């Protein structure tokens, strides 16, 4: 199933278009987008039944015209994990060693935003990082890689926007802060459940500037630590909660590693896509 946060309300995609879950479920779920994740098994059972019945009340239909506001599918995760150096070609372009343990940092939740939401550039050098984002469905602690996918609600598209000067300067680089300006974690437009994918571990991802060249293109099967391994290693330390996000790392092609270096500028529109999920559009504006 495919879910979204439209105008701050939980939406489910039906063949007819998006439906408002609170109206369609008579307030059993929604309107807050994260209520689906708070009771994932009950929600998916209801949604499967609703979609199978195929009767969408007119009052539950959502117009997705230009006025629709696409929020992040999970607006208030308790934890956001992000992984550095998780594609070999990106490790190589940075002149670094392939890690033997995942390089973990956070993106603070105040940096979340959605599809079609403009991001204001702070001072510095703001770079793109196209990433698959994993959404956790059930509490999990100390889970093995064999069972890890069963704790995933679904996948979405994300950008790990990064201000490189703050990120990389100083005796202790500031990954978490340099990647957490307002809007630096756009995700969406939809959260797509794992059962929608023939192989959720092998999806093409890309990003480009609208009207310009493709900047990054790879497959998620090229990760150094795949999704099950990341869940096993993160949950070995931190109990994971429903709605937690994992930004799983970016492939080669970031602006910082280019010759000459290239960064985002006002007027750019960053387009990020993943096979089977969709395309996240991020307009960039001046301060
Ligand atoms: Zn990243």
CSV table of C-alpha atoms and ligand atoms in Angstrom, one decimal:
chain,number,residue,atom,x,y,z
A,1,UNK,CA,0.0,0.0,0.0
A,2,UNK,CA,1.0,3.6,-0.5
A,3,UNK,CA,0.5,6.3,2.1
A,4,UNK,CA,1.1,10.0,2.2
A,5,UNK,CA,0.8,13.1,4.4
A,6,UNK,CA,-1.5,15.5,2.5
A,7,UNK,CA,-2.5,18.7,4.2
A,8,UNK,CA,-1.3,17.3,7.5
A,9,UNK,CA,-3.7,14.3,7.3
A,10,UNK,CA,-3.0,10.6,6.7
A,11,UNK,CA,-3.9,9.6,3.1
A,12,UNK,CA,-4.1,6.2,1.5
A,13,UNK,CA,-3.8,5.7,-2.2
A,14,UNK,CA,-6.7,3.9,-3.9
A,15,UNK,CA,-7.2,3.3,-7.6
A,16,UNK,CA,-9.5,6.4,-7.6
A,17,UNK,CA,-6.8,8.6,-6.0
A,18,UNK,CA,-5.9,9.5,-2.5
A,19,UNK,CA,-8.4,9.0,0.3
A,20,UNK,CA,-8.6,10.6,3.7
A,21,UNK,CA,-8.1,7.8,6.2
A,22,UNK,CA,-9.8,9.4,9.2
A,23,UNK,CA,-13.0,9.9,7.1
A,24,UNK,CA,-12.8,6.5,5.4
A,25,UNK,CA,-12.1,4.6,8.7
A,26,UNK,CA,-14.7,6.7,10.7
A,27,UNK,CA,-11.9,8.1,12.9
A,28,UNK,CA,-10.4,4.7,13.7
A,29,UNK,CA,-7.1,5.9,12.2
A,30,UNK,CA,-5.8,9.3,11.4
A,31,UNK,CA,-6.1,12.2,10.9
A,32,UNK,CA,-2.5,12.5,12.1
A,33,UNK,CA,-0.2,10.7,9.6
A,34,UNK,CA,1.7,8.8,12.2
A,35,UNK,CA,-1.3,7.1,13.7
A,36,UNK,CA,-0.9,4.3,11.0
A,37,UNK,CA,2.6,3.5,12.4
A,38,UNK,CA,1.4,3.5,16.0
A,39,UNK,CA,-0.9,0.5,15.3
A,40,UNK,CA,0.7,-0.9,12.1
A,41,UNK,CA,-0.8,-4.4,12.1
A,42,UNK,CA,-4.3,-3.1,12.8
A,43,UNK,CA,-3.9,-0.3,10.2
A,44,UNK,CA,-2.6,-2.5,7.4
A,45,UNK,CA,-5.4,-5.0,8.1
A,46,UNK,CA,-8.0,-2.2,7.9
A,47,UNK,CA,-6.4,-0.7,4.8
A,48,UNK,CA,-6.2,-4.1,2.9
A,49,UNK,CA,-9.9,-4.6,3.7
A,50,UNK,CA,-10.9,-1.1,2.6
A,51,UNK,CA,-9.0,-1.3,-0.7
A,52,UNK,CA,-10.4,-4.8,-1.4
A,53,UNK,CA,-14.0,-3.6,-0.8
A,54,UNK,CA,-13.3,-0.9,-3.5
A,55,UNK,CA,-16.0,1.5,-2.2
A,56,UNK,CA,-14.6,4.9,-1.7
A,57,UNK,CA,-17.1,7.4,-0.1
A,58,UNK,CA,-17.0,10.7,-2.1
A,59,UNK,CA,-16.4,12.6,1.2
A,60,UNK,CA,-13.2,10.8,1.7
A,61,UNK,CA,-11.5,11.7,-1.6
A,62,UNK,CA,-8.6,14.2,-1.4
A,63,UNK,CA,-7.9,16.7,-4.2
A,64,UNK,CA,-4.2,16.7,-5.0
A,65,UNK,CA,-4.1,20.0,-6.9
A,66,UNK,CA,-1.4,22.7,-6.7
A,67,UNK,CA,-2.8,23.8,-3.3
A,68,UNK,CA,-2.1,20.4,-1.7
A,69,UNK,CA,0.7,20.4,0.9
A,70,UNK,CA,2.8,17.2,1.0
A,71,UNK,CA,4.2,16.8,4.4
A,72,UNK,CA,6.7,14.1,5.4
A,73,UNK,CA,5.0,10.7,5.6
A,74,UNK,CA,6.3,10.4,9.1
A,75,UNK,CA,6.3,13.9,10.6
A,76,UNK,CA,7.5,13.2,14.1
A,77,UNK,CA,9.9,10.2,14.3
A,78,UNK,CA,11.4,9.6,17.7
A,79,UNK,CA,14.7,8.9,16.1
A,80,UNK,CA,16.3,9.5,12.8
A,81,UNK,CA,19.4,7.5,11.9
A,82,UNK,CA,21.6,8.3,9.0
A,83,UNK,CA,24.5,6.3,7.6
A,84,UNK,CA,27.7,7.7,6.0
A,85,UNK,CA,29.9,6.1,3.5
A,86,UNK,CA,27.5,3.3,2.6
A,87,UNK,CA,28.2,3.0,-1.1
A,88,UNK,CA,31.7,2.0,-2.3
A,89,UNK,CA,31.7,4.5,-5.2
A,90,UNK,CA,30.9,7.4,-2.7
A,91,UNK,CA,33.6,6.2,-0.4
A,92,UNK,CA,36.0,6.2,-3.3
A,93,UNK,CA,35.1,9.7,-4.5
A,94,UNK,CA,35.8,11.0,-0.9
A,95,UNK,CA,39.2,9.3,-0.9
A,96,UNK,CA,38.2,7.3,2.2
A,97,UNK,CA,38.3,3.7,3.3
A,98,UNK,CA,35.3,1.4,3.1
A,99,UNK,CA,34.1,1.2,6.7
A,100,UNK,CA,34.0,-2.0,8.7
A,101,UNK,CA,31.2,-0.7,10.9
A,102,UNK,CA,28.3,1.6,9.7
A,103,UNK,CA,29.2,5.3,10.2
A,104,UNK,CA,26.1,6.5,12.1
A,105,UNK,CA,24.9,10.0,12.8
A,106,UNK,CA,21.5,11.7,13.2
A,107,UNK,CA,19.5,14.3,11.3
A,108,UNK,CA,17.5,16.1,13.9
A,109,UNK,CA,13.7,15.8,13.4
A,110,UNK,CA,13.2,19.6,13.0
A,111,UNK,CA,15.0,19.2,9.6
A,112,UNK,CA,12.1,17.1,8.2
A,113,UNK,CA,10.0,18.4,5.3
A,114,UNK,CA,8.0,17.0,2.5
A,115,UNK,CA,7.6,16.8,-1.3
A,116,UNK,CA,7.3,20.2,-3.2
A,117,UNK,CA,8.4,22.0,0.0
A,118,UNK,CA,11.0,24.8,-0.7
A,119,UNK,CA,14.3,24.7,1.2
A,120,UNK,CA,16.0,27.9,2.1
A,121,UNK,CA,19.7,27.9,1.6
A,122,UNK,CA,21.8,28.9,4.7
A,123,UNK,CA,25.2,30.4,4.3
A,124,UNK,CA,27.8,27.9,3.1
A,125,UNK,CA,27.9,25.1,0.6
A,126,UNK,CA,24.7,23.0,0.4
A,127,UNK,CA,25.1,19.6,-1.3
A,128,UNK,CA,22.7,16.9,-2.4
A,129,UNK,CA,22.6,13.2,-1.2
A,130,UNK,CA,19.9,11.0,-2.7
A,131,UNK,CA,19.0,8.3,-0.2
A,132,UNK,CA,16.6,5.4,0.4
A,133,UNK,CA,14.8,6.0,3.7
A,134,UNK,CA,13.5,3.1,5.8
A,135,UNK,CA,10.5,3.5,8.1
A,136,UNK,CA,10.3,1.2,11.1
A,137,UNK,CA,6.9,-0.4,11.9
A,138,UNK,CA,7.2,-2.2,15.3
A,139,UNK,CA,9.4,-1.8,18.3
A,140,UNK,CA,12.6,-3.8,17.8
A,141,UNK,CA,15.7,-4.4,19.9
A,142,UNK,CA,18.5,-6.9,19.2
A,143,UNK,CA,17.0,-8.2,16.0
A,144,UNK,CA,18.9,-10.4,13.6
A,145,UNK,CA,19.3,-9.6,9.9
A,146,UNK,CA,17.1,-12.6,8.9
A,147,UNK,CA,14.0,-11.1,10.6
A,148,UNK,CA,14.9,-7.4,10.0
A,149,UNK,CA,12.6,-6.7,7.1
A,150,UNK,CA,9.6,-7.8,9.2
A,151,UNK,CA,10.2,-4.6,11.3
A,152,UNK,CA,10.0,-2.3,8.3
A,153,UNK,CA,6.7,-0.6,7.5
A,154,UNK,CA,8.0,0.7,4.1
A,155,UNK,CA,10.3,2.8,2.1
A,156,UNK,CA,10.4,6.3,1.0
A,157,UNK,CA,12.6,8.7,-1.0
A,158,UNK,CA,14.9,11.1,0.9
A,159,UNK,CA,17.5,13.7,0.5
A,160,UNK,CA,20.3,14.1,3.1
A,161,UNK,CA,20.9,17.8,2.3
A,162,UNK,CA,24.3,18.7,3.8
A,163,UNK,CA,26.0,22.1,4.4
A,164,UNK,CA,29.6,20.9,3.8
A,165,UNK,CA,31.5,23.7,5.6
A,166,UNK,CA,29.8,23.1,9.0
A,167,UNK,CA,29.8,19.3,8.3
A,168,UNK,CA,33.5,19.0,7.7
A,169,UNK,CA,35.2,21.8,9.5
A,170,UNK,CA,36.7,21.6,13.0
A,171,UNK,CA,38.5,19.0,15.1
A,172,UNK,CA,35.3,17.0,15.4
A,173,UNK,CA,33.2,17.1,12.1
A,174,UNK,CA,29.6,18.2,12.7
A,175,UNK,CA,27.7,15.7,10.6
A,176,UNK,CA,24.5,15.9,12.6
A,177,UNK,CA,24.3,19.7,12.8
A,178,UNK,CA,25.5,20.3,9.2
A,179,UNK,CA,22.7,18.1,7.9
A,180,UNK,CA,19.9,19.5,10.1
A,181,UNK,CA,19.1,23.0,8.9
A,182,UNK,CA,15.3,23.5,8.4
A,183,UNK,CA,14.2,21.5,5.4
A,184,UNK,CA,17.4,19.5,5.1
A,185,UNK,CA,15.6,16.2,5.4
A,186,UNK,CA,12.9,16.2,2.6
A,187,UNK,CA,11.2,12.8,2.4
A,188,UNK,CA,8.2,11.5,0.4
A,189,UNK,CA,6.0,11.9,-1.5
A,190,UNK,CA,4.7,8.4,-0.4
A,191,UNK,CA,5.6,5.7,2.1
A,192,UNK,CA,5.4,2.4,0.2
A,193,UNK,CA,5.0,-0.8,2.1
A,194,UNK,CA,7.6,-3.5,1.7
A,195,UNK,CA,5.1,-6.0,0.1
A,196,UNK,CA,4.8,-3.7,-2.9
A,197,UNK,CA,8.4,-4.5,-4.1
A,198,UNK,CA,9.6,-7.6,-5.9
A,199,UNK,CA,13.0,-7.1,-4.2
A,200,UNK,CA,13.0,-4.2,-1.7
A,201,UNK,CA,16.8,-4.6,-1.5
A,202,UNK,CA,17.5,-3.7,-5.1
A,203,UNK,CA,16.0,-0.5,-6.3
A,204,UNK,CA,17.4,2.1,-8.7
A,205,UNK,CA,17.8,5.6,-7.2
A,206,UNK,CA,18.9,8.9,-8.8
A,207,UNK,CA,18.9,12.6,-8.4
A,208,UNK,CA,19.1,15.4,-10.8
A,209,UNK,CA,18.6,19.1,-11.2
A,210,UNK,CA,15.3,19.7,-13.0
A,211,UNK,CA,16.1,20.4,-16.7
A,212,UNK,CA,19.7,19.4,-16.1
A,213,UNK,CA,22.0,16.4,-15.9
A,214,UNK,CA,21.6,13.4,-13.7
A,215,UNK,CA,23.9,13.9,-10.7
A,216,UNK,CA,23.6,10.5,-9.0
A,217,UNK,CA,22.5,7.1,-10.2
A,218,UNK,CA,22.9,3.8,-8.5
A,219,UNK,CA,21.1,0.8,-7.1
A,220,UNK,CA,20.4,0.2,-3.4
A,221,UNK,CA,21.9,-3.3,-3.9
A,222,UNK,CA,25.3,-1.6,-3.9
A,223,UNK,CA,25.1,-0.6,-0.3
A,224,UNK,CA,28.1,-1.6,1.9
A,225,UNK,CA,25.7,-2.5,4.8
A,226,UNK,CA,22.2,-3.4,3.4
A,227,UNK,CA,18.9,-2.6,5.1
A,228,UNK,CA,18.8,-5.8,7.2
A,229,UNK,CA,22.4,-5.3,8.3
A,230,UNK,CA,21.7,-1.7,9.3
A,231,UNK,CA,18.6,-2.7,11.3
A,232,UNK,CA,20.5,-5.5,13.1
A,233,UNK,CA,23.5,-3.2,13.9
A,234,UNK,CA,21.4,-0.2,15.0
A,235,UNK,CA,19.0,-2.3,17.1
A,236,UNK,CA,21.9,-4.0,18.8
A,237,UNK,CA,22.4,-0.6,20.5
A,238,UNK,CA,19.3,1.5,20.3
A,239,UNK,CA,15.7,0.1,20.7
A,240,UNK,CA,14.0,1.2,17.5
A,241,UNK,CA,10.4,2.6,17.6
A,242,UNK,CA,7.5,2.7,15.1
A,243,UNK,CA,8.1,5.6,12.8
A,244,UNK,CA,11.8,5.8,13.3
A,245,UNK,CA,13.7,6.7,10.0
A,246,UNK,CA,16.9,5.4,8.7
A,247,UNK,CA,18.6,7.4,5.9
A,248,UNK,CA,20.7,4.6,4.3
A,249,UNK,CA,23.5,6.5,2.7
A,250,UNK,CA,24.2,8.0,-0.7
A,251,UNK,CA,26.0,6.8,-3.9
A,252,UNK,CA,28.7,8.7,-5.8
A,253,UNK,CA,28.0,12.0,-7.5
A,254,UNK,CA,27.7,14.5,-4.7
A,255,UNK,CA,28.7,18.1,-5.5
A,256,UNK,CA,31.5,18.3,-2.9
A,257,UNK,CA,33.5,15.5,-4.7
A,258,UNK,CA,33.1,17.0,-8.2
A,259,UNK,CA,35.8,18.9,-10.1
A,260,UNK,CA,35.0,21.8,-9.9
A,261,UNK,CA,32.9,21.4,-6.8
A,262,UNK,CA,29.2,22.1,-7.4
A,263,UNK,CA,26.6,23.2,-4.8
A,264,UNK,CA,22.9,24.0,-4.8
A,265,UNK,CA,21.9,27.5,-5.8
A,266,UNK,CA,18.6,29.6,-5.5
A,267,UNK,CA,16.2,28.6,-8.3
A,268,UNK,CA,17.5,25.0,-8.6
A,269,UNK,CA,14.9,22.3,-8.3
A,270,UNK,CA,16.3,19.0,-6.9
A,271,UNK,CA,14.5,15.9,-8.2
A,272,UNK,CA,15.2,12.6,-6.4
A,273,UNK,CA,13.7,9.3,-7.4
A,274,UNK,CA,13.6,5.7,-6.4
A,275,UNK,CA,12.2,2.8,-8.5
A,276,UNK,CA,8.8,1.7,-7.3
A,277,UNK,CA,8.5,4.6,-4.8
A,278,UNK,CA,8.3,7.8,-6.7
A,279,UNK,CA,9.9,11.2,-7.2
A,280,UNK,CA,10.6,13.8,-4.6
A,281,UNK,CA,10.7,17.4,-5.8
A,282,UNK,CA,12.6,20.0,-3.8
A,283,UNK,CA,12.7,23.7,-4.9
A,284,UNK,CA,15.8,25.6,-3.6
A,285,UNK,CA,15.4,29.2,-2.6
A,286,UNK,CA,17.5,32.1,-1.4
A,287,UNK,CA,17.6,33.1,2.3
B,1,LIG,ZN1,23.9,10.9,3.6
